[in-house]
CSV table of C-alpha atoms in Angstrom, one decimal:
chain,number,residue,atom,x,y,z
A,6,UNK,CA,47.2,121.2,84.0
A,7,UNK,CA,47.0,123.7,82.1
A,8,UNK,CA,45.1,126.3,84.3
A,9,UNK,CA,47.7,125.3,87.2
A,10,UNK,CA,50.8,126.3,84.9
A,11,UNK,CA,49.1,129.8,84.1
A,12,UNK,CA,48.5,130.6,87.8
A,13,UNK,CA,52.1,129.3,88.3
A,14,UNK,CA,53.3,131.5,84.8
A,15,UNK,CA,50.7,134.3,86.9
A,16,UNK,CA,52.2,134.2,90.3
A,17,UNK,CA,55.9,134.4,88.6
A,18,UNK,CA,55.1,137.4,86.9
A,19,UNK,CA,53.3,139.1,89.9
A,20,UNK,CA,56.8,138.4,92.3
A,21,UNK,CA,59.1,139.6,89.7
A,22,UNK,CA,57.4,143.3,89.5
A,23,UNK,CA,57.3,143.2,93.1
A,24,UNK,CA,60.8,142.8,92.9
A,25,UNK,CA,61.6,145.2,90.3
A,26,UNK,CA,59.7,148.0,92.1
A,27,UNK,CA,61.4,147.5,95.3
A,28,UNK,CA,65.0,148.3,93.7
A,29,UNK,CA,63.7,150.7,91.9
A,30,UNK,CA,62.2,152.1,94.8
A,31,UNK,CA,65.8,151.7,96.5
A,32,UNK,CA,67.4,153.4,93.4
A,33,UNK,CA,65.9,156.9,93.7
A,34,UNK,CA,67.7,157.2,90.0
A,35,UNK,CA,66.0,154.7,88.3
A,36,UNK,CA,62.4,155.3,90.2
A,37,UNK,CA,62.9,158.9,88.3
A,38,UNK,CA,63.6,157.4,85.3
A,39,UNK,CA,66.6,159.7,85.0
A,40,UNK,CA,70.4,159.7,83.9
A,41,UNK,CA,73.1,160.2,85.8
A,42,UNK,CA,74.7,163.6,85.5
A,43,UNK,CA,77.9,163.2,86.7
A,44,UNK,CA,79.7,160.8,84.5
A,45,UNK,CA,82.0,163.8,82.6
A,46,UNK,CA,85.5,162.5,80.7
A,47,UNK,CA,87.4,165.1,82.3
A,48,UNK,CA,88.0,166.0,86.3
A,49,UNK,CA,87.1,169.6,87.4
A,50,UNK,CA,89.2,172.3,87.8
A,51,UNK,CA,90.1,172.6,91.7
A,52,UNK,CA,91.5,174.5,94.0
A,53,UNK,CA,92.7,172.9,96.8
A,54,UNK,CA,92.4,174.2,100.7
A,55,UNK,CA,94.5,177.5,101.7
A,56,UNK,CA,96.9,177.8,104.3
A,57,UNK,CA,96.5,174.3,104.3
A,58,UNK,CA,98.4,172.7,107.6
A,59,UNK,CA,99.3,169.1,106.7
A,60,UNK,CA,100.2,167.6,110.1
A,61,UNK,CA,97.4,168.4,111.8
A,62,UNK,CA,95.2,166.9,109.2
A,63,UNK,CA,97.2,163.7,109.9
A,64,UNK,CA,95.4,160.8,112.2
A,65,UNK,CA,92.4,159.2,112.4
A,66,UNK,CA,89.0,159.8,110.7
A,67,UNK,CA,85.3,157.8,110.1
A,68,UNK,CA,84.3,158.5,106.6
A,69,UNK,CA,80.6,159.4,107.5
A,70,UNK,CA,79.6,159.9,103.8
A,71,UNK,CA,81.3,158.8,100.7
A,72,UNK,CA,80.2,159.9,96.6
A,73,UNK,CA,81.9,157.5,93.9
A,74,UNK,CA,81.2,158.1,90.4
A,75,UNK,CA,81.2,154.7,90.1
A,76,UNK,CA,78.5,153.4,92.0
A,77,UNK,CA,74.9,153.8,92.4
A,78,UNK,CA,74.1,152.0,96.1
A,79,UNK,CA,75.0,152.3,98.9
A,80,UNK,CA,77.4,149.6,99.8
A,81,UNK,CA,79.8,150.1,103.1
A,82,UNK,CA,79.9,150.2,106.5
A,83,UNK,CA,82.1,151.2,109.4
A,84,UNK,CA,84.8,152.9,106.8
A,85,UNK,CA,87.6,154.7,108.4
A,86,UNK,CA,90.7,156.1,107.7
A,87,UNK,CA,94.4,157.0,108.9
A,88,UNK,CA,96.4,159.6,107.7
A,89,UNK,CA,100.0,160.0,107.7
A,90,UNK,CA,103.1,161.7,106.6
A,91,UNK,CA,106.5,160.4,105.9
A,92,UNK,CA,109.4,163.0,106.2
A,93,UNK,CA,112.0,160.5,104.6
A,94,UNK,CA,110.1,160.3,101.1
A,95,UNK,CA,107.9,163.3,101.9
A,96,UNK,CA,104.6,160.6,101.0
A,97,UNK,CA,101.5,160.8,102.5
A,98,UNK,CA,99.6,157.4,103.4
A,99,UNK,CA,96.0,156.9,103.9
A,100,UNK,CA,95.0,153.0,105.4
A,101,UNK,CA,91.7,152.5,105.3
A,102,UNK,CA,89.3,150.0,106.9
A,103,UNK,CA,85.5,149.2,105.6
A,104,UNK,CA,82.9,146.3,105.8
A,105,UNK,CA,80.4,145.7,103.1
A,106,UNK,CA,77.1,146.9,104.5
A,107,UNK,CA,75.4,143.4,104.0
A,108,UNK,CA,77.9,141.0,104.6
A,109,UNK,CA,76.4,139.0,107.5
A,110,UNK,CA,79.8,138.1,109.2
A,111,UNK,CA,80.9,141.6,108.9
A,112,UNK,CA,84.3,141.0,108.0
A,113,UNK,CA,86.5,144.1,107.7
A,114,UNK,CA,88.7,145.0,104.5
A,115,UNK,CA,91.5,147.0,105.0
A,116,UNK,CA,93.9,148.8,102.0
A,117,UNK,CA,96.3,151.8,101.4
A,118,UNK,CA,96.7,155.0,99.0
A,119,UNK,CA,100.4,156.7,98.6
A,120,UNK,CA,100.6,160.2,97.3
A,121,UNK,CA,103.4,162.4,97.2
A,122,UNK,CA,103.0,166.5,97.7
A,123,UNK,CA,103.9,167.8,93.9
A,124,UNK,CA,104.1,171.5,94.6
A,125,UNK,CA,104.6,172.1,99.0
A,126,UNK,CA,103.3,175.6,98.0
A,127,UNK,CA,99.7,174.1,97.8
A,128,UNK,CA,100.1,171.0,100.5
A,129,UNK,CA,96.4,170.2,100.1
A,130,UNK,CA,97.1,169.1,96.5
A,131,UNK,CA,98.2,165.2,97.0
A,132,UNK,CA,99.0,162.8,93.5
A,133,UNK,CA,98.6,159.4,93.4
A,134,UNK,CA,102.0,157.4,93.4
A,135,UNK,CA,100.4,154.2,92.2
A,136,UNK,CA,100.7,153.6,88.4
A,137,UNK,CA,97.1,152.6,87.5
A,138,UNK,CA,96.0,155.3,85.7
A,139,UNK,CA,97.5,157.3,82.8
A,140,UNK,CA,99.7,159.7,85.0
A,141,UNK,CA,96.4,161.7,86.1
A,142,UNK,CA,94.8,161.1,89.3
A,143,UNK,CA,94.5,163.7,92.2
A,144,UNK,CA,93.0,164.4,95.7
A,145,UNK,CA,92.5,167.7,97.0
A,146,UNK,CA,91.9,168.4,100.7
A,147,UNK,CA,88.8,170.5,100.0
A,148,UNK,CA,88.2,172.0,103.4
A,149,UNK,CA,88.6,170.8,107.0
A,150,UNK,CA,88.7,172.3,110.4
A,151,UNK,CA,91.4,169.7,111.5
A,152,UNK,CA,89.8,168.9,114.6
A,153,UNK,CA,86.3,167.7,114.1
A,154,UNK,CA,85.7,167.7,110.0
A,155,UNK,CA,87.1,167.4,106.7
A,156,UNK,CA,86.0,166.8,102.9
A,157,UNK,CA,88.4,165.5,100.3
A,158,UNK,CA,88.1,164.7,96.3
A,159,UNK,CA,89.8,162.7,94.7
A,160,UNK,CA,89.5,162.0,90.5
A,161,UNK,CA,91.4,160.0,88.2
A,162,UNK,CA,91.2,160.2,84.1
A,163,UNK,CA,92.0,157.6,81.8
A,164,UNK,CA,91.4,157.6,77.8
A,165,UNK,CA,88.0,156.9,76.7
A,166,UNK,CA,86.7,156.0,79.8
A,167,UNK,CA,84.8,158.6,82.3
A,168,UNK,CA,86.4,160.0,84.6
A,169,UNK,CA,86.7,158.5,88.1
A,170,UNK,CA,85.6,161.0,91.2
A,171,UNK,CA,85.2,160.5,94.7
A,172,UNK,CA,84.2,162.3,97.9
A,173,UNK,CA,84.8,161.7,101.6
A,174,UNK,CA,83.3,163.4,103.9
A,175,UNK,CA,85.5,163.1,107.3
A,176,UNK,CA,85.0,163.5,110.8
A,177,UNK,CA,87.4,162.3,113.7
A,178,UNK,CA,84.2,160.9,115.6
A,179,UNK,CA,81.3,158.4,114.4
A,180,UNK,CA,79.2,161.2,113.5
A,181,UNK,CA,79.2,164.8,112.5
A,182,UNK,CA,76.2,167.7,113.2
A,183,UNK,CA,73.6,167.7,110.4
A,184,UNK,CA,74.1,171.2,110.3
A,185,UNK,CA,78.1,170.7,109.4
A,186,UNK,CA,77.0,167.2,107.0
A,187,UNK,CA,75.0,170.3,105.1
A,188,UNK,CA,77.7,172.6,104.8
A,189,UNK,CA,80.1,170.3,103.2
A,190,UNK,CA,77.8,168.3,100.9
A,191,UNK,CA,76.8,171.6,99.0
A,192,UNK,CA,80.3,172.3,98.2
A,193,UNK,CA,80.3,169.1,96.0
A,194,UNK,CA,78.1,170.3,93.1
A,195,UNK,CA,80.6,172.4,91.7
A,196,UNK,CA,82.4,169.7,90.5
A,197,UNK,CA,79.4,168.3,88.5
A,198,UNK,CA,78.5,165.9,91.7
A,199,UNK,CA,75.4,164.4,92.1
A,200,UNK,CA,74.1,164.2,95.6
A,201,UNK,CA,72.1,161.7,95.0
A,202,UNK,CA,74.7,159.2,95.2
A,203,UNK,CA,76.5,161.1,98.0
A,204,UNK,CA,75.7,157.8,101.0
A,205,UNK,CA,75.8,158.3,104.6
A,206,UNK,CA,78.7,155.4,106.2
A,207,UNK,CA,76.9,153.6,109.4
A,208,UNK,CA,79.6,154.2,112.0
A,209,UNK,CA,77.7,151.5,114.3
A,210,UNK,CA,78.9,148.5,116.1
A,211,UNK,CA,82.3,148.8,114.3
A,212,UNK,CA,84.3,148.1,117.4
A,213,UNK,CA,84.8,144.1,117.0
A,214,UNK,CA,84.6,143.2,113.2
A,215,UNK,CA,85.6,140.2,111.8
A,216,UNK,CA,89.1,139.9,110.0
A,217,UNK,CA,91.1,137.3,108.5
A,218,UNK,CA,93.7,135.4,110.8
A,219,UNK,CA,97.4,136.1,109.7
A,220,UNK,CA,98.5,132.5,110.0
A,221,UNK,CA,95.2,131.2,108.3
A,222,UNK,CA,93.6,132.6,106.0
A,223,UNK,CA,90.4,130.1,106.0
A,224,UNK,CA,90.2,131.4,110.0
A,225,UNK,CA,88.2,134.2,111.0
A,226,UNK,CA,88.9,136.4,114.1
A,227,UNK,CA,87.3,139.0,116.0
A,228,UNK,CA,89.0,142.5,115.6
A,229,UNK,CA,91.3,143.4,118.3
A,230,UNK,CA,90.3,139.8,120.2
A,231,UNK,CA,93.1,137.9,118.2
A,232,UNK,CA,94.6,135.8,121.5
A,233,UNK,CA,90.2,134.3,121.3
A,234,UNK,CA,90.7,133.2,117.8
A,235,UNK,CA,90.0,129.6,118.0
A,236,UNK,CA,86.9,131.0,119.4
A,237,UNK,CA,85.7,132.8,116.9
A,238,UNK,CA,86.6,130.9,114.0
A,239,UNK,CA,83.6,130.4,111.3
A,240,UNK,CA,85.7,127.9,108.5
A,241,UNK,CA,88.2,125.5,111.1
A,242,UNK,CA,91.4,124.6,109.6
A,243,UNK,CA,91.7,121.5,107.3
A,244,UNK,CA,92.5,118.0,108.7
A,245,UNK,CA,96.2,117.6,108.5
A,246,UNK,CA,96.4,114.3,109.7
């Protein structure tokens, strides 16, 4: 009896290092035993794009890489985003769209920024409007060509916490030139940016996600399929009867 719980103690032990050195084979920070670099109080001093032309960064966009300060994996999939302006309250609106990367029924997540335009003299300079950080949280249009790229950075400060910064690296189709991907990453480090949590965004089979129903939320439908839905329903409704 003995000798069997050993083996058994034995084995355990053998598949828990296994484990272990497959994440931190997947973590390329903690497989170098080093510390993030990136995790400052303050946000950088930035200067956003010149001659900045607001409408025509306006529309759709795949995030095809994406840098939080907060997080060390990557995590999504299939993360887009819509631009657009408001004349009547001068806002600008980003609604986004992602999946998590692993979730097996791929269902997609949707949300919204607002920022308003604090100085029109620099239009690439955009403030949060939402109240969830001490009156400090910016995005800066970086650079963009309008038509085929973009890069924006956005950080947030609160007291004694880090710093919150993030990095989208945009293109109006699924994927962008590795030669482009290059030029934009390496304006990043400037602002204390580690690459090595900057993740490429799989823009794959994005076309038919799944999303919650309006009128159910226990429903399930395919993306733009919504007259199907009893179809693709993965939890039915409850028994009313």
């Amino acid at each position: 009896m003995r000798s069997l719980l050993h083996w058994a103690a034995l084995l355990l032990l053998v598949l828990l290092l296994h484990l272990a050195d497959a994440w931190m084979k997947y973590n390329s920070y903690t497989a170098t035993g080093r510390k993030r670099t990136d995790l400052r109080r303050k946000c950088p001093n930035v200067r956003a794009i010149r001659n900045f032309d607001l409408e025509l960064m306006m529309g759709n966009w795949h995030v095809v890489q994406y840098y939080a300060s907060t997080e060390e994996l990557p995590e999504y999939a299939c993360m887009r985003s819509n631009f657009a302006f408001s004349s009547e309250d001068q806002h600008i609106t980003m609604n986004f769209s992602y999946i998590f990367a692993e979730d097996p029924l791929r269902e997609k997540l949707q949300g919204n920024i607002t920022w308003l335009i604090p100085d029109f003299g620099t239009p690439g300079h955009w403030m949060h409007t939402e109240d969830i950080y001490e009156g400090i949280y910016n995005t800066y249009v970086l650079d963009t060509d309008y038509h085929n790229w973009g890069l924006i950075m956005h950080c947030a400060e609160k007291k004694k916490h880090p710093r919150y910064l993030s990095a989208l690296l945009l293109s109006r189709e699924s994927t962008l030139g590795d030669n482009v991907v290059t030029f934009l990453r390496e304006k990043l480090p400037r602002y204390d940016i580690d690459l090595s949590f900057m993740f490429a965004i799989n823009q794959t089979s994005c076309e038919h996600l799944m999303e919650s129903s309006k009128d159910d939320p226990l429903a399930y439908i395919v993306n733009e399929q919504q007259n199907a839905q009893d179809t693709f329903k993965v939890i039915n409704k409850p028994d009313t009867n």
